[in-house]
Short mmCIF file of C-alpha atoms and ligand atoms in Angstrom, two decimals:
data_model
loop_
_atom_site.label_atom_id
_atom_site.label_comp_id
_atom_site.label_asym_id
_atom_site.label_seq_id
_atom_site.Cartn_x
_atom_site.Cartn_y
_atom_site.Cartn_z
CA UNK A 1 0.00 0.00 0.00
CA UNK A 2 1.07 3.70 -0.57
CA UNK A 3 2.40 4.94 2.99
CA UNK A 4 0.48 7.92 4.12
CA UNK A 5 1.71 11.01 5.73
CA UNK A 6 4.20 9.54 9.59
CA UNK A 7 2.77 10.28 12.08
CA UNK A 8 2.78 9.98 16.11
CA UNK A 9 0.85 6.85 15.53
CA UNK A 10 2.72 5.31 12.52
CA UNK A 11 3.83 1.82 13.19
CA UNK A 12 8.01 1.53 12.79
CA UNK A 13 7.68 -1.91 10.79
CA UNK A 14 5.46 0.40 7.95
CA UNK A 15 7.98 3.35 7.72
CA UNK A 16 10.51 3.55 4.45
CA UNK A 17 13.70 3.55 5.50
CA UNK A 18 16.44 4.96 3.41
CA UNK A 19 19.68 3.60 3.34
CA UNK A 20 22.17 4.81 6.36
CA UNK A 21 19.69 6.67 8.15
CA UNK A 22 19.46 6.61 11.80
CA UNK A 23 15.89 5.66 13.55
CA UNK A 24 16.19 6.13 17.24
CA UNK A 25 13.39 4.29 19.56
CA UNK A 26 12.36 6.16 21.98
CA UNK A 27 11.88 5.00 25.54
CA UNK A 28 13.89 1.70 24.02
CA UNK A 29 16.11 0.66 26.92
CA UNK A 30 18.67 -0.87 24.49
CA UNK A 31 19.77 2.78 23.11
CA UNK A 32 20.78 2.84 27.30
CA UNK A 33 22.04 -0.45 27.34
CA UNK A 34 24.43 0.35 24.57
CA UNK A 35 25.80 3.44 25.09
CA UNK A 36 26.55 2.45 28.98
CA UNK A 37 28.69 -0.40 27.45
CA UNK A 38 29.96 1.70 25.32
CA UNK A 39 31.28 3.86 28.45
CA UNK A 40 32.17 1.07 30.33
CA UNK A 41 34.25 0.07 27.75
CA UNK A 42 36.45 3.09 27.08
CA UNK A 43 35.97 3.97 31.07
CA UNK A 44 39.92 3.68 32.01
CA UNK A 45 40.82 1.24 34.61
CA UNK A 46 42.30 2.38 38.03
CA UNK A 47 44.09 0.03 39.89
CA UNK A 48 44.44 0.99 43.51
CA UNK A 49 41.18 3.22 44.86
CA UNK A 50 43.64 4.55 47.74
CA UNK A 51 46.72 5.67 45.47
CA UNK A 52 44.25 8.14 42.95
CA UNK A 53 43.89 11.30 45.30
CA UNK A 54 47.61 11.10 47.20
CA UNK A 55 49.33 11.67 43.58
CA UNK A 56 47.82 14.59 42.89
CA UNK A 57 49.10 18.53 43.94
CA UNK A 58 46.93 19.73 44.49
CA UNK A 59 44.44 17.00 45.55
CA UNK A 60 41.18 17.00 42.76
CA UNK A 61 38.61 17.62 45.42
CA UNK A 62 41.20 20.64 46.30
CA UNK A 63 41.21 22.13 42.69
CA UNK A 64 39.62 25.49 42.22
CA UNK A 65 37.99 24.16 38.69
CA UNK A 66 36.43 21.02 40.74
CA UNK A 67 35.13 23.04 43.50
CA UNK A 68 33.34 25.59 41.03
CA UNK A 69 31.51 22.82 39.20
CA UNK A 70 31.01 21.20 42.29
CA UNK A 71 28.84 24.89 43.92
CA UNK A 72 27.57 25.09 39.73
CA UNK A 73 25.70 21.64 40.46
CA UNK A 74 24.30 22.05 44.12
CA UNK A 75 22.91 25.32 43.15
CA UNK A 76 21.51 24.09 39.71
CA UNK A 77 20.65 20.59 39.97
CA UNK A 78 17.53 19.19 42.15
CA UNK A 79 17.42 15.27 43.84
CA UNK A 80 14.69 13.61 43.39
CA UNK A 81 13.34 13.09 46.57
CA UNK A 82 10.74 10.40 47.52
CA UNK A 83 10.97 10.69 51.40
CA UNK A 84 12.33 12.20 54.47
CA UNK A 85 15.49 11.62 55.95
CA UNK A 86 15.17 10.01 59.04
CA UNK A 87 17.38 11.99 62.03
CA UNK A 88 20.11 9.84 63.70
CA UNK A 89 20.08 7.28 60.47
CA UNK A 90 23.54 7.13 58.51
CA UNK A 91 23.33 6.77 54.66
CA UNK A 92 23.75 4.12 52.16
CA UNK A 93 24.47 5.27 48.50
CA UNK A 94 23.74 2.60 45.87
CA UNK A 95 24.83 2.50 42.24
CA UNK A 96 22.39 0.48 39.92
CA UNK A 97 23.80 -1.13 37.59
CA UNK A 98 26.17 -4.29 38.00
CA UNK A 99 25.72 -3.22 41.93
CA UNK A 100 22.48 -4.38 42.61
CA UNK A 101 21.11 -5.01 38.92
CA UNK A 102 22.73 -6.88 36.10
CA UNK A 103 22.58 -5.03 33.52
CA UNK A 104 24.06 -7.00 31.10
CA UNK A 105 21.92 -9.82 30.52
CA UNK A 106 18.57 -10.47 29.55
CA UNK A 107 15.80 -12.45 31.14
CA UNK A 108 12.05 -12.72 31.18
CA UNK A 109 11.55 -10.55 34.05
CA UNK A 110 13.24 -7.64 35.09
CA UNK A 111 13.64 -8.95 38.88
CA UNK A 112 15.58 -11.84 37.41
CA UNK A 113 18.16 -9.25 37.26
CA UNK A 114 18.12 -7.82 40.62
CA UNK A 115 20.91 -9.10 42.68
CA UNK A 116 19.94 -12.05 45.07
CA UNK A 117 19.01 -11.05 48.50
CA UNK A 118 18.49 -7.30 47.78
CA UNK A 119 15.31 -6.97 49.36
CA UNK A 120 16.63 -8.51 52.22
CA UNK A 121 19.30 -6.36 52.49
CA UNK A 122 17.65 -3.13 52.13
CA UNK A 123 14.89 -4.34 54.56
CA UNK A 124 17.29 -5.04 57.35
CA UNK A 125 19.90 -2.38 56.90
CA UNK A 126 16.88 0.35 56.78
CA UNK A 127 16.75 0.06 60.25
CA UNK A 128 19.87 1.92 60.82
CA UNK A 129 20.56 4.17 57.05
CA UNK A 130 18.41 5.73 54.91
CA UNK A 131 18.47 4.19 51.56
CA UNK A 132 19.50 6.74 48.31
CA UNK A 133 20.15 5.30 44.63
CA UNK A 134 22.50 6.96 42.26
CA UNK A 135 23.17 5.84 38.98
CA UNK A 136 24.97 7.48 35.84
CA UNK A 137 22.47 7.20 33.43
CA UNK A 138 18.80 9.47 33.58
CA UNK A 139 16.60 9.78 36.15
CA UNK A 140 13.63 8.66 33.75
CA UNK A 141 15.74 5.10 33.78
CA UNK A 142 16.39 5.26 37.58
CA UNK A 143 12.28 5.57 38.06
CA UNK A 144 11.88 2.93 35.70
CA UNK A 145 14.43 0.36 36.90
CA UNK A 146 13.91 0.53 40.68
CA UNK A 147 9.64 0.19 40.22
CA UNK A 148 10.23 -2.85 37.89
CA UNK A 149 13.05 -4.31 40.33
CA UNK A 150 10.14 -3.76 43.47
CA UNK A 151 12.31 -1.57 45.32
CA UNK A 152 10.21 2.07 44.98
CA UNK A 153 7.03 0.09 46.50
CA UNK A 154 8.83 -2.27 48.70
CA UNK A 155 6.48 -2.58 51.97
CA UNK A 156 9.63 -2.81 54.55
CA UNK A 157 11.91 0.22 53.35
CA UNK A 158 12.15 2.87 51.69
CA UNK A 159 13.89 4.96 49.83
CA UNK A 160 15.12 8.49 50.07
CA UNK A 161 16.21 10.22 47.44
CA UNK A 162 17.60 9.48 44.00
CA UNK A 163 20.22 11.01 41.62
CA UNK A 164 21.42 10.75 38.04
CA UNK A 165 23.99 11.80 35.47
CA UNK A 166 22.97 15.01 36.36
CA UNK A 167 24.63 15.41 39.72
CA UNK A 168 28.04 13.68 38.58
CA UNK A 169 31.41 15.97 38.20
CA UNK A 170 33.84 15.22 35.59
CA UNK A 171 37.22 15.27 36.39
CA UNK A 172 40.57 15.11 34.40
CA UNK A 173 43.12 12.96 36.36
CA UNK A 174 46.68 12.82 34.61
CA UNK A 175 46.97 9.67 35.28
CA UNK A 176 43.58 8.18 34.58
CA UNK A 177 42.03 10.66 32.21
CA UNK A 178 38.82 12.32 31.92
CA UNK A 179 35.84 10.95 33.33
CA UNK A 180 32.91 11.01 35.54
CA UNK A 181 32.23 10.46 39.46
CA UNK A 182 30.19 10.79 42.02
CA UNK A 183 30.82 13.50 44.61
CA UNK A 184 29.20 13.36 47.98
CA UNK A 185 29.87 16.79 48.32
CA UNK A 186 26.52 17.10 46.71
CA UNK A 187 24.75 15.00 48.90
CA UNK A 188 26.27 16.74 52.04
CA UNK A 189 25.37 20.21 50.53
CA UNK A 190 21.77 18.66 50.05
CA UNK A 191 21.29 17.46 53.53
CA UNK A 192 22.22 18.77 56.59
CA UNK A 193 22.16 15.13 58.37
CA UNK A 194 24.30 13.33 56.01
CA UNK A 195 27.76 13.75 56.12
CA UNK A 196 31.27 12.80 55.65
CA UNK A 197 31.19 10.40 58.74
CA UNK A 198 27.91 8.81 58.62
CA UNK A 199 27.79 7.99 54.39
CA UNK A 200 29.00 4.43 52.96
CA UNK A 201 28.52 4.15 49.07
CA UNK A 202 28.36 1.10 47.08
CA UNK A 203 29.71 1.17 43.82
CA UNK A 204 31.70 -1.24 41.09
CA UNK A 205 33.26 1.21 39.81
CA UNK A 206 36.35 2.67 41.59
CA UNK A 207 36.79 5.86 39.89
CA UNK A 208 33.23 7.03 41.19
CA UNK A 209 34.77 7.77 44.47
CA UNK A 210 37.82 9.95 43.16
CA UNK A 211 36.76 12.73 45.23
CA UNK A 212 35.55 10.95 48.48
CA UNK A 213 38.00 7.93 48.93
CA UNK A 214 37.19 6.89 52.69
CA UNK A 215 33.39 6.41 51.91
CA UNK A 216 33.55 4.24 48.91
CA UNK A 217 33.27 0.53 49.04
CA UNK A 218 34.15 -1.13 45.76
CA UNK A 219 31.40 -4.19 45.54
CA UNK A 220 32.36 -6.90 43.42
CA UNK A 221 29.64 -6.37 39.78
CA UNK A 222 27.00 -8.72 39.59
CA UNK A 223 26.52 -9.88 36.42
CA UNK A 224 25.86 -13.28 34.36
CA UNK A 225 22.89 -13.69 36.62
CA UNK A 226 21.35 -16.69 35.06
CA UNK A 227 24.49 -18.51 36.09
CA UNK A 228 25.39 -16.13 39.50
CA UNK A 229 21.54 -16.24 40.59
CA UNK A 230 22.22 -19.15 42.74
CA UNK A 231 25.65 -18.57 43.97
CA UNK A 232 26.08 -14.37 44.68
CA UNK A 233 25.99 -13.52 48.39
CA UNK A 234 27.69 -10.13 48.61
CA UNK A 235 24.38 -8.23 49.95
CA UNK A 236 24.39 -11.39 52.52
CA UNK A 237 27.21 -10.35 53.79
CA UNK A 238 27.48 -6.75 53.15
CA UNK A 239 24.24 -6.98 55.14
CA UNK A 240 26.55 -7.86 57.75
CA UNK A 241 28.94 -5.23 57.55
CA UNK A 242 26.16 -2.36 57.87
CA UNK A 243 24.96 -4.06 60.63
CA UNK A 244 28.13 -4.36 62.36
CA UNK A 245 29.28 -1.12 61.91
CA UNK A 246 26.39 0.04 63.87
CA UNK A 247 26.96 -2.70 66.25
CA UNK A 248 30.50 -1.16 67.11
CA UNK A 249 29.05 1.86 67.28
CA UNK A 250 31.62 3.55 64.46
CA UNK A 251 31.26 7.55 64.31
CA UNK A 252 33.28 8.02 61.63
CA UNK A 253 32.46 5.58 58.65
CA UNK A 254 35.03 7.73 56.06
CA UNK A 255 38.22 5.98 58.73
CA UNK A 256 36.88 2.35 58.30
CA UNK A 257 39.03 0.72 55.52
CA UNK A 258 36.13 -0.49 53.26
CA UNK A 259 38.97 -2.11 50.92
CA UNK A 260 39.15 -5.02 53.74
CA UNK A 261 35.56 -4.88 54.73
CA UNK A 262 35.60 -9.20 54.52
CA UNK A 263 37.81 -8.84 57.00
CA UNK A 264 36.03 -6.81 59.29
CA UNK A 265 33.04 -9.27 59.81
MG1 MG B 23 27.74 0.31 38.20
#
């Protein structure tokens, strides 16, 4: 049949095509998928989390040009927040993807993806930190992940706030190049309660913490989960470590050495 005029409504399969042009699919998770492999790919590998911010002079967090994008996004850039923080709690920062969520591989349902033993693990350590999610890709994938994963309507916890791209710094490192992180500067601007001594963030990717080395914990990335669905008990026994960090009654979570967290429970 002739094609009539595209519209909103215009099935893909019926449009014509031409030769090298580009269609992109809107709301298609793959165009996501893609380009964070893409980054993860070209993302330069840094051996040793507690070498990166000694080799520097100045420091990065110390650099005028870090510190004036750092003020740029607190005053320009909004969390998204979904609940109160709760006073006295300390604060548990979670990356999405290959931290709790594999993002990698594909399976019939999204939860088949979530890492074993996450709702466990948020349930439990809730009691003592207020939960916050902060992944480099867009919020509108952030709202979409954690409803299909169960863990914006999950009866026993909740979460506090969530961040994107948006609040990430880039930094140029001569050693390790340019690239994106995650400063909790922003977080502590943010909040009053949450600060350098009560945060722990959980990321697989070093280079996140650049600017805040003491409050990063490395996790090992979950991913393969139709063969690691079985075997993967990191939030098990990260579980643990939350808990007994509390336990000991720790003030100062940025002096822990979260490199050798196995051997602290
Ligand atoms: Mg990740």
């Amino acid at each position: 049949s002739t094609p009539g005029p595209v519209t909103d409504d215009t099935p893909v399969s019926t449009l014509i095509i031409k030769p090298k042009q580009k269609i992109v699919m809107l709301g298609a998770p793959e165009e996501d998928i893609t380009s964070l492999q893409q980054a993860a790919e070209v993302a330069p590998e840094i051996q040793d989390d507690l070498d990166i911010v000694e080799e520097i002079d100045p420091p990065l967090d110390q650099q005028p040009i870090i510190q004036e994008r750092l003020q740029r996004r607190i005053a320009s850039v909004e969390p998204k927040i979904l609940n109160p923080p709760r006073p006295g709690k300390k604060l548990l920062v979670l990356d999405i993807d290959y931290t709790i969520f594999d993002l990698g591989s594909a399976a019939e349902r999204p939860e088949q993806l979530a890492r074993p033993h996450l709702h466990e693990f948020m349930s439990t350590v809730y009691q003592h930190y207020d939960l916050a999610i902060w992944s480099a890709t867009s919020m509108k994938w952030v709202e979409v992940k954690m409803k299909e994963l169960g863990v914006t309507t999950h009866p026993d916890y909740k979460i506090t706030f969530m961040l994107d791209h948006k609040s990430m710094l880039t930094v140029n490192h001569p050693k390790y190049g340019v690239f994106d992180c995650k400063p909790l500067d922003f977080v502590w601007a943010k909040w009053e309660g949450y600060h350098k001594g009560n945060t722990i963030m959980f990321d697989d990717l070093k280079r996140n913490f650049v600017l805040n080395k003491g409050n990063g914990l490395v996790i090992v990335p979950y991913r393969k989960s139709h063969r690691n669905r079985e075997v993967d008990r990191e939030l098990v026994y990260l579980k643990r470590y939350l808990m007994v960090i509390v336990e000991r009654g720790e003030e100062d979570m940025s002096v822990l050495r979260h490199k050798h967290w196995r051997r602290y429970i």
